């Protein structure tokens, strides 16, 4: 028997939209569509539509815990579908349309999605995959009035289901490692605590006055959590289905955007555009750059324009914020150069995240800014176990191995020094070099293949494929590309294929990527600017 | 069986000091003492000392759940004792030394405090009360090296006890209502969520760069939560045992204070001092004013000096933040006058608090800025049940009746319009008019008495006692004051006693305070400025 108590109040994310509806109901949600048109709604309307959707899902027979997939860019309908799904106890599965077909088939089946909500732009993809998707019963298009029509039949007096704050709300697959993609199952509580942390001054610093334009897809770790954090403070949310720089600049100015977030590739495109056209960023106060390391010149560019840069690090498994580079206590005493050094590192942990680095034997290394080791994280929004996995992803003490290699500085900042996972980071998306290699060696005439990431001015990294021909084989680049195209997404195609006599191996016979990266350190793609990217 | 999971990570407040130690260990904690001296420590040292204290408490035989009392002003030893107590599973009972002797005797016994930590300044009070305190086994003075000596025998390698996040950590009695003071039992979770809310931009807006000087005693709803919020962001904390304006101004400038908080009476004293001496507030960016309504002129005074004013409302039962007046979305479009009107109201709820107003029959009233009703609150840091009470303080739907009467405006702001509870607010402390009346009628020759609050330029309100003499009695003011002085604290003495022929009553025979307040609306104390306050 307790001697007294504060109130029970489960941390359910439906409270976020309830709060925004009640206290900030008229605050706008702006959607900029692929055709350049702009529509407006607000938190009151989003909440009402979400309640209609919760009822509509129940009418379809969707039950608590069932997965509802979305294959969509950023817009208010997509936002509505998040709150509608979690409001009736469903689990929102945000599918990344940039995955290749085999992965798309795998994850929707693995998730056992029962409904798929999709953008008209992905209709061809949906039609291609339908025969392989075995659990989806209902397909609803967000566009052409289909989604709105579906909701219009329902009343908006639905009451969110109650329940435990540890219930699942979201599923997000990550394809960075070998094997099949793995699903991270977000919970009410983890997402709520992440949202609370995210609005604090040392992370995004959001208030009721903020206008936020996330240039991060909603299928990327929930657009870095922004659609959950925004209603917590009642800020204005600007969503864009399209990241063309001119559309972005129009939104920045036209909607008086104060806060934005995106991967370096996005900012690179914006900066080039602004430098060329003389456009500006309007009232922008703060950008968060993450996904891969922000180049020093990019940080400088923003700083010269009076925009604060928060350099963030995280991953799907960390919800995603693991660190963010807000100014330290002694900021004002630092020289410009020192400030730049500080921001160029990956930031420091907010309350809720613990980081450590360990050596290959799992021994913790000092936080001296010199030692470099495997980066491990723990905290309430860090993964414990992947979806349907039989083993924990975190060890007995809660440490999750991030796959990154880093140094921790005495001032608390973290610096990524290398990557343990064998992935190539292209414009914020991961390309698995091992998948690429496995696929390449499947091509007749290829004896061995290795894929490594080469720095790229726009995409951060792009794959270079190194091929050893089988004895006597005359296999050429077109043969290999044709073979790859049957198995991988177009944007996974290497930017170059080079034929070599042999590849370096480690003592245990594995490909030595470390040696390869050293050998090709100065390699650059010819005419990288003109390369076709994935857009 | 769950299909996947994020990590378990109980919201235990010990994580706050762990975080500050690990990530902001060198950030200073400054203590300004009653004698004008200043000492410095930091989060690393406070954490280490708290671990020593946890062990020292265990050595005394203190067990999980036992109450540890403090009778102290603001300083680093007091802060250390908070984390040390909760770290070993104890419950911190912060005693308000301004309560009168009977109350002080009652609450320590009711709490069953086993240890009392006290400031040397309160030694006479402790000696007076010792005979009445029946559960306290150990008395430890913070000063004269006694506290430091006690800890010095222990190692600092203690590991905080683990446990459920709903376990109690703090006990704070509130004396605003009739009858004995009631204890609010704070929990790890409620305090943690309150701290997370408090650092967000629309409440205190604290970051690692902030320097916070709370001019609120640590026994007042945990200094409004500041000592829990500060380590969450690793800000510098400035604690002062003394609120003399010159000492405050020296600290503001000398320590580069950016954020402060206090009741109107404190600010009034500061403003008078600054106007008279030409002192300034240094780098102060933001003040939070709460406890009672901030006068419009005070808000203007700060605004003219470029200091943001957050007008807050709350009470011990709300941990205490219920509302805070951060700028709304349309702030920049408001005129100066509109901004002032906005700030003069009591602010709006942060995420986590819900407010409603109801009429006498419990029917919810509209949020139209016109209707006025009993203000009710619910949320994770609102009281559910007072300590050792047999009934909930909140109703079946979680609504806690605050005792205030308020209007809710369409923009979400709350405005206190009257007070349902029969209390007089003097300098941020409550004087129970009913206690005062009960005490007065105990004086021979007094037939009936009524106490009401009269506006006071320094203390916000002070008591006026209205007395009806018993037939034929010649009882005079000195008799009544002498009688009162034996039962109440000195600062509860009415600023004036007026003799009247009769007092107004309601239909049910109760004293009609409403009629009295109307009758004495224009009453002012003679020479109020020269009145002796409680300092």
GROMACS .gro file of N, CA and C in nm, chain B residues 382-502:
model
  363
  917UNK      N    1   0.091   1.597  -1.090
  917UNK     CA    2  -0.015   1.651  -1.005
  917UNK      C    3  -0.047   1.546  -0.898
  918UNK      N    4  -0.078   1.595  -0.777
  918UNK     CA    5  -0.101   1.502  -0.666
  918UNK      C    6  -0.223   1.413  -0.691
  919UNK      N    7  -0.210   1.287  -0.653
  919UNK     CA    8  -0.324   1.195  -0.656
  919UNK      C    9  -0.379   1.177  -0.513
  920UNK      N   10  -0.289   1.159  -0.418
  920UNK     CA   11  -0.331   1.138  -0.280
  920UNK      C   12  -0.226   1.196  -0.186
  921UNK      N   13  -0.273   1.272  -0.087
  921UNK     CA   14  -0.179   1.328   0.011
  921UNK      C   15  -0.121   1.215   0.096
  922UNK      N   16  -0.008   1.242   0.153
  922UNK     CA   17   0.065   1.146   0.235
  922UNK      C   18  -0.021   1.096   0.351
  923UNK      N   19  -0.032   0.967   0.362
  923UNK     CA   20  -0.108   0.898   0.466
  923UNK      C   21  -0.258   0.926   0.465
  924UNK      N   22  -0.305   0.991   0.359
  924UNK     CA   23  -0.449   1.017   0.351
  924UNK      C   24  -0.520   0.889   0.309
  925UNK      N   25  -0.647   0.880   0.344
  925UNK     CA   26  -0.720   0.758   0.308
  925UNK      C   27  -0.803   0.775   0.184
  926UNK      N   28  -0.808   0.898   0.134
  926UNK     CA   29  -0.888   0.924   0.014
  926UNK      C   30  -0.804   1.000  -0.087
  927UNK      N   31  -0.837   0.982  -0.214
  927UNK     CA   32  -0.766   1.054  -0.318
  927UNK      C   33  -0.797   1.203  -0.312
  928UNK      N   34  -0.698   1.284  -0.348
  928UNK     CA   35  -0.719   1.428  -0.359
  928UNK      C   36  -0.775   1.461  -0.497
  929UNK      N   37  -0.755   1.371  -0.592
  929UNK     CA   38  -0.808   1.389  -0.727
  929UNK      C   39  -0.935   1.307  -0.741
  930UNK      N   40  -1.026   1.351  -0.828
  930UNK     CA   41  -1.150   1.276  -0.847
  930UNK      C   42  -1.126   1.154  -0.938
  931UNK      N   43  -1.232   1.085  -0.969
  931UNK     CA   44  -1.219   0.959  -1.043
  931UNK      C   45  -1.157   0.979  -1.181
  932UNK      N   46  -1.174   1.099  -1.239
  932UNK     CA   47  -1.116   1.126  -1.370
  932UNK      C   48  -0.978   1.191  -1.359
  933UNK      N   49  -0.928   1.200  -1.237
  933UNK     CA   50  -0.793   1.255  -1.219
  933UNK      C   51  -0.788   1.404  -1.194
  934UNK      N   52  -0.906   1.469  -1.189
  934UNK     CA   53  -0.903   1.615  -1.171
  934UNK      C   54  -0.880   1.651  -1.025
  935UNK      N   55  -0.778   1.732  -1.004
  935UNK     CA   56  -0.746   1.783  -0.871
  935UNK      C   57  -0.795   1.927  -0.860
  936UNK      N   58  -0.874   1.956  -0.759
  936UNK     CA   59  -0.925   2.092  -0.742
  936UNK      C   60  -0.819   2.179  -0.676
  937UNK      N   61  -0.777   2.283  -0.747
  937UNK     CA   62  -0.662   2.363  -0.700
  937UNK      C   63  -0.698   2.461  -0.591
  938UNK      N   64  -0.828   2.492  -0.577
  938UNK     CA   65  -0.868   2.593  -0.480
  938UNK      C   66  -0.863   2.734  -0.537
  939UNK      N   67  -0.815   2.747  -0.659
  939UNK     CA   68  -0.817   2.878  -0.724
  939UNK      C   69  -0.940   2.888  -0.812
  940UNK      N   70  -0.979   3.010  -0.839
  940UNK     CA   71  -1.090   3.036  -0.930
  940UNK      C   72  -1.030   3.109  -1.050
  941UNK      N   73  -1.061   3.063  -1.170
  941UNK     CA   74  -0.991   3.114  -1.286
  941UNK      C   75  -1.078   3.116  -1.410
  942UNK      N   76  -1.032   3.192  -1.509
  942UNK     CA   77  -1.089   3.188  -1.644
  942UNK      C   78  -0.983   3.130  -1.736
  943UNK      N   79  -1.028   3.057  -1.837
  943UNK     CA   80  -0.937   3.007  -1.940
  943UNK      C   81  -0.968   3.082  -2.069
  944UNK      N   82  -0.866   3.139  -2.128
  944UNK     CA   83  -0.886   3.217  -2.250
  944UNK      C   84  -0.875   3.129  -2.374
  945UNK      N   85  -0.935   3.173  -2.483
  945UNK     CA   86  -0.927   3.093  -2.607
  945UNK      C   87  -0.783   3.069  -2.653
  946UNK      N   88  -0.692   3.159  -2.620
  946UNK     CA   89  -0.552   3.140  -2.662
  946UNK      C   90  -0.478   3.043  -2.571
  947UNK      N   91  -0.550   2.983  -2.476
  947UNK     CA   92  -0.487   2.883  -2.389
  947UNK      C   93  -0.436   2.940  -2.257
  948UNK      N   94  -0.434   3.071  -2.243
  948UNK     CA   95  -0.383   3.128  -2.118
  948UNK      C   96  -0.488   3.116  -2.008
  949UNK      N   97  -0.437   3.109  -1.886
  949UNK     CA   98  -0.521   3.096  -1.768
  949UNK      C   99  -0.509   3.226  -1.689
  950UNK      N  100  -0.620   3.267  -1.630
  950UNK     CA  101  -0.617   3.390  -1.552
  950UNK      C  102  -0.687   3.364  -1.419
  951UNK      N  103  -0.612   3.380  -1.311
  951UNK     CA  104  -0.670   3.363  -1.178
  951UNK      C  105  -0.764   3.482  -1.153
  952UNK      N  106  -0.888   3.453  -1.117
  952UNK     CA  107  -0.982   3.562  -1.095
  952UNK      C  108  -1.021   3.576  -0.948
  953UNK      N  109  -1.005   3.470  -0.872
  953UNK     CA  110  -1.041   3.476  -0.731
  953UNK      C  111  -0.978   3.356  -0.663
  954UNK      N  112  -0.999   3.348  -0.536
  954UNK     CA  113  -0.941   3.237  -0.465
  954UNK      C  114  -1.049   3.167  -0.385
  955UNK      N  115  -1.065   3.039  -0.407
  955UNK     CA  116  -1.167   2.966  -0.333
  955UNK      C  117  -1.114   2.930  -0.194
  956UNK      N  118  -0.989   2.897  -0.187
  956UNK     CA  119  -0.929   2.863  -0.059
  956UNK      C  120  -0.917   2.989   0.026
  957UNK      N  121  -0.936   2.972   0.154
  957UNK     CA  122  -0.936   3.088   0.243
  957UNK      C  123  -0.795   3.117   0.293
  958UNK      N  124  -0.713   3.168   0.205
  958UNK     CA  125  -0.575   3.195   0.244
  958UNK      C  126  -0.534   3.337   0.204
  959UNK      N  127  -0.434   3.386   0.273
  959UNK     CA  128  -0.377   3.517   0.244
  959UNK      C  129  -0.235   3.491   0.195
  960UNK      N  130  -0.203   3.543   0.080
  960UNK     CA  131  -0.070   3.515   0.025
  960UNK      C  132   0.024   3.628   0.061
  961UNK      N  133   0.119   3.599   0.147
  961UNK     CA  134   0.213   3.700   0.192
  961UNK      C  135   0.353   3.663   0.147
  962UNK      N  136   0.403   3.738   0.049
  962UNK     CA  137   0.540   3.715   0.002
  962UNK      C  138   0.565   3.573  -0.043
  963UNK      N  139   0.467   3.515  -0.107
  963UNK     CA  140   0.486   3.380  -0.160
  963UNK      C  141   0.450   3.271  -0.061
  964UNK      N  142   0.427   3.308   0.065
  964UNK     CA  143   0.387   3.208   0.165
  964UNK      C  144   0.238   3.225   0.191
  965UNK      N  145   0.176   3.119   0.239
  965UNK     CA  146   0.034   3.125   0.268
  965UNK      C  147   0.008   3.142   0.417
  966UNK      N  148  -0.084   3.232   0.445
  966UNK     CA  149  -0.133   3.245   0.582
  966UNK      C  150  -0.278   3.198   0.578
  967UNK      N  151  -0.311   3.103   0.661
  967UNK     CA  152  -0.448   3.053   0.663
  967UNK      C  153  -0.534   3.148   0.744
  968UNK      N  154  -0.631   3.211   0.677
  968UNK     CA  155  -0.716   3.306   0.750
  968UNK      C  156  -0.801   3.231   0.853
  969UNK      N  157  -0.836   3.108   0.823
  969UNK     CA  158  -0.917   3.032   0.918
  969UNK      C  159  -0.839   2.999   1.045
  970UNK      N  160  -0.713   2.963   1.029
  970UNK     CA  161  -0.629   2.937   1.147
  970UNK      C  162  -0.618   3.063   1.232
  971UNK      N  163  -0.599   3.174   1.163
  971UNK     CA  164  -0.583   3.302   1.233
  971UNK      C  165  -0.711   3.334   1.311
  972UNK      N  166  -0.824   3.313   1.247
  972UNK     CA  167  -0.953   3.340   1.312
  972UNK      C  168  -0.975   3.248   1.431
  973UNK      N  169  -0.947   3.120   1.411
  973UNK     CA  170  -0.966   3.024   1.521
  973UNK      C  171  -0.880   3.061   1.640
  974UNK      N  172  -0.761   3.106   1.608
  974UNK     CA  173  -0.669   3.144   1.714
  974UNK      C  174  -0.721   3.268   1.787
  975UNK      N  175  -0.769   3.366   1.709
  975UNK     CA  176  -0.816   3.492   1.769
  975UNK      C  177  -0.937   3.471   1.859
  976UNK      N  178  -1.029   3.387   1.818
  976UNK     CA  179  -1.148   3.366   1.901
  976UNK      C  180  -1.113   3.291   2.029
  977UNK      N  181  -0.992   3.236   2.036
  977UNK     CA  182  -0.948   3.173   2.160
  977UNK      C  183  -0.904   3.275   2.265
  978UNK      N  184  -0.896   3.400   2.225
  978UNK     CA  185  -0.854   3.506   2.317
  978UNK      C  186  -0.974   3.550   2.400
  979UNK      N  187  -0.963   3.550   2.529
  979UNK     CA  188  -1.076   3.593   2.613
  979UNK      C  189  -1.126   3.731   2.571
  980UNK      N  190  -1.257   3.747   2.558
  980UNK     CA  191  -1.315   3.876   2.523
  980UNK      C  192  -1.345   3.891   2.375
  981UNK      N  193  -1.298   3.794   2.293
  981UNK     CA  194  -1.326   3.801   2.149
  981UNK      C  195  -1.446   3.710   2.119
  982UNK      N  196  -1.552   3.768   2.060
  982UNK     CA  197  -1.670   3.689   2.028
  982UNK      C  198  -1.654   3.621   1.892
  983UNK      N  199  -1.607   3.697   1.796
  983UNK     CA  200  -1.594   3.645   1.660
  983UNK      C  201  -1.480   3.720   1.591
  984UNK      N  202  -1.419   3.655   1.496
  984UNK     CA  203  -1.309   3.722   1.425
  984UNK      C  204  -1.306   3.676   1.280
  985UNK      N  205  -1.260   3.765   1.194
  985UNK     CA  206  -1.243   3.732   1.053
  985UNK      C  207  -1.111   3.791   1.005
  986UNK      N  208  -1.038   3.711   0.927
  986UNK     CA  209  -0.911   3.760   0.871
  986UNK      C  210  -0.923   3.765   0.719
  987UNK      N  211  -0.885   3.878   0.661
  987UNK     CA  212  -0.885   3.887   0.515
  987UNK      C  213  -0.753   3.947   0.468
  988UNK      N  214  -0.721   3.919   0.344
  988UNK     CA  215  -0.598   3.971   0.286
  988UNK      C  216  -0.620   4.110   0.230
  989UNK      N  217  -0.531   4.201   0.261
  989UNK     CA  218  -0.537   4.337   0.209
  989UNK      C  219  -0.412   4.357   0.122
  990UNK      N  220  -0.429   4.418   0.005
  990UNK     CA  221  -0.311   4.437  -0.080
  990UNK      C  222  -0.201   4.512  -0.007
  991UNK      N  223  -0.079   4.468  -0.029
  991UNK     CA  224   0.034   4.529   0.039
  991UNK      C  225   0.144   4.552  -0.065
  992UNK      N  226   0.206   4.670  -0.063
  992UNK     CA  227   0.303   4.702  -0.169
  992UNK      C  228   0.424   4.609  -0.170
  993UNK      N  229   0.461   4.555  -0.056
  993UNK     CA  230   0.578   4.468  -0.055
  993UNK      C  231   0.542   4.320  -0.052
  994UNK      N  232   0.448   4.286   0.032
  994UNK     CA  233   0.420   4.144   0.057
  994UNK      C  234   0.305   4.088  -0.026
  995UNK      N  235   0.255   4.172  -0.116
  995UNK     CA  236   0.146   4.128  -0.203
  995UNK      C  237   0.013   4.133  -0.126
  996UNK      N  238   0.002   4.058  -0.017
  996UNK     CA  239  -0.114   4.067   0.071
  996UNK      C  240  -0.065   4.054   0.214
  997UNK      N  241  -0.136   4.119   0.306
  997UNK     CA  242  -0.109   4.098   0.448
  997UNK      C  243  -0.244   4.088   0.519
  998UNK      N  244  -0.249   4.021   0.635
  998UNK     CA  245  -0.378   4.002   0.702
  998UNK      C  246  -0.429   4.125   0.776
  999UNK      N  247  -0.560   4.145   0.761
  999UNK     CA  248  -0.633   4.241   0.844
  999UNK      C  249  -0.726   4.155   0.929
 1000UNK      N  250  -0.721   4.175   1.061
 1000UNK     CA  251  -0.808   4.097   1.149
 1000UNK      C  252  -0.923   4.184   1.197
 1001UNK      N  253  -1.045   4.137   1.175
 1001UNK     CA  254  -1.165   4.209   1.218
 1001UNK      C  255  -1.220   4.135   1.338
 1002UNK      N  256  -1.244   4.210   1.445
 1002UNK     CA  257  -1.284   4.145   1.571
 1002UNK      C  258  -1.416   4.201   1.623
 1003UNK      N  259  -1.506   4.113   1.664
 1003UNK     CA  260  -1.628   4.153   1.735
 1003UNK      C  261  -1.606   4.118   1.882
 1004UNK      N  262  -1.614   4.222   1.968
 1004UNK     CA  263  -1.591   4.196   2.111
 1004UNK      C  264  -1.710   4.121   2.172
 1005UNK      N  265  -1.684   4.038   2.270
 1005UNK     CA  266  -1.791   3.974   2.345
 1005UNK      C  267  -1.860   4.083   2.428
 1006UNK      N  268  -1.988   4.063   2.455
 1006UNK     CA  269  -2.065   4.166   2.526
 1006UNK      C  270  -1.995   4.213   2.653
 1007UNK      N  271  -1.974   4.342   2.664
 1007UNK     CA  272  -1.914   4.397   2.784
 1007UNK      C  273  -1.763   4.388   2.792
 1008UNK      N  274  -1.703   4.315   2.697
 1008UNK     CA  275  -1.557   4.296   2.704
 1008UNK      C  276  -1.484   4.422   2.659
 1009UNK      N  277  -1.374   4.449   2.724
 1009UNK     CA  278  -1.293   4.563   2.685
 1009UNK      C  279  -1.163   4.519   2.621
 1010UNK      N  280  -1.162   4.395   2.562
 1010UNK     CA  281  -1.038   4.341   2.505
 1010UNK      C  282  -0.979   4.438   2.401
 1011UNK      N  283  -0.848   4.455   2.406
 1011UNK     CA  284  -0.783   4.550   2.316
 1011UNK      C  285  -0.682   4.483   2.226
 1012UNK      N  286  -0.628   4.560   2.133
 1012UNK     CA  287  -0.529   4.506   2.037
 1012UNK      C  288  -0.411   4.440   2.106
 1013UNK      N  289  -0.352   4.501   2.211
 1013UNK     CA  290  -0.236   4.435   2.274
 1013UNK      C  291  -0.271   4.298   2.332
 1014UNK      N  292  -0.392   4.285   2.388
 1014UNK     CA  293  -0.432   4.155   2.443
 1014UNK      C  294  -0.437   4.050   2.332
 1015UNK      N  295  -0.498   4.089   2.222
 1015UNK     CA  296  -0.513   3.993   2.111
 1015UNK      C  297  -0.377   3.956   2.054
 1016UNK      N  298  -0.292   4.054   2.033
 1016UNK     CA  299  -0.158   4.025   1.979
 1016UNK      C  300  -0.078   3.934   2.074
 1017UNK      N  301  -0.091   3.961   2.201
 1017UNK     CA  302  -0.018   3.877   2.298
 1017UNK      C  303  -0.069   3.734   2.291
 1018UNK      N  304  -0.201   3.720   2.277
 1018UNK     CA  305  -0.258   3.586   2.267
 1018UNK      C  306  -0.211   3.515   2.139
 1019UNK      N  307  -0.220   3.588   2.028
 1019UNK     CA  308  -0.180   3.529   1.900
 1019UNK      C  309  -0.034   3.485   1.902
 1020UNK      N  310   0.049   3.567   1.964
 1020UNK     CA  311   0.193   3.540   1.959
 1020UNK      C  312   0.230   3.407   2.024
 1021UNK      N  313   0.141   3.358   2.108
 1021UNK     CA  314   0.170   3.229   2.170
 1021UNK      C  315   0.136   3.111   2.078
 1022UNK      N  316   0.064   3.139   1.969
 1022UNK     CA  317   0.018   3.029   1.883
 1022UNK      C  318   0.063   3.036   1.737
 1023UNK      N  319   0.101   3.153   1.692
 1023UNK     CA  320   0.133   3.164   1.549
 1023UNK      C  321   0.273   3.222   1.529
 1024UNK      N  322   0.326   3.203   1.410
 1024UNK     CA  323   0.456   3.261   1.374
 1024UNK      C  324   0.442   3.413   1.373
 1025UNK      N  325   0.552   3.479   1.399
 1025UNK     CA  326   0.552   3.625   1.410
 1025UNK      C  327   0.497   3.690   1.282
 1026UNK      N  328   0.535   3.630   1.170
 1026UNK     CA  329   0.494   3.694   1.044
 1026UNK      C  330   0.347   3.672   1.010
 1027UNK      N  331   0.278   3.592   1.090
 1027UNK     CA  332   0.134   3.576   1.072
 1027UNK      C  333   0.057   3.686   1.144
 1028UNK      N  334   0.123   3.762   1.232
 1028UNK     CA  335   0.053   3.870   1.304
 1028UNK      C  336  -0.014   3.963   1.203
 1029UNK      N  337  -0.142   3.993   1.225
 1029UNK     CA  338  -0.211   4.082   1.132
 1029UNK      C  339  -0.142   4.218   1.127
 1030UNK      N  340  -0.144   4.282   1.012
 1030UNK     CA  341  -0.084   4.415   1.002
 1030UNK      C  342  -0.173   4.519   1.069
 1031UNK      N  343  -0.301   4.485   1.086
 1031UNK     CA  344  -0.391   4.574   1.161
 1031UNK      C  345  -0.503   4.491   1.221
 1032UNK      N  346  -0.554   4.536   1.334
 1032UNK     CA  347  -0.672   4.474   1.396
 1032UNK      C  348  -0.777   4.585   1.407
 1033UNK      N  349  -0.894   4.558   1.352
 1033UNK     CA  350  -1.002   4.657   1.360
 1033UNK      C  351  -1.119   4.593   1.436
 1034UNK      N  352  -1.181   4.673   1.523
 1034UNK     CA  353  -1.296   4.623   1.598
 1034UNK      C  354  -1.424   4.665   1.526
 1035UNK      N  355  -1.515   4.570   1.508
 1035UNK     CA  356  -1.641   4.598   1.439
 1035UNK      C  357  -1.757   4.550   1.524
 1036UNK      N  358  -1.877   4.602   1.491
 1036UNK     CA  359  -1.996   4.564   1.567
 1036UNK      C  360  -2.045   4.424   1.531
 1037UNK      N  361  -2.036   4.395   1.403
 1037UNK     CA  362  -2.080   4.262   1.359
 1037UNK      C  363  -2.009   4.224   1.229
   0.00000   0.00000   0.00000
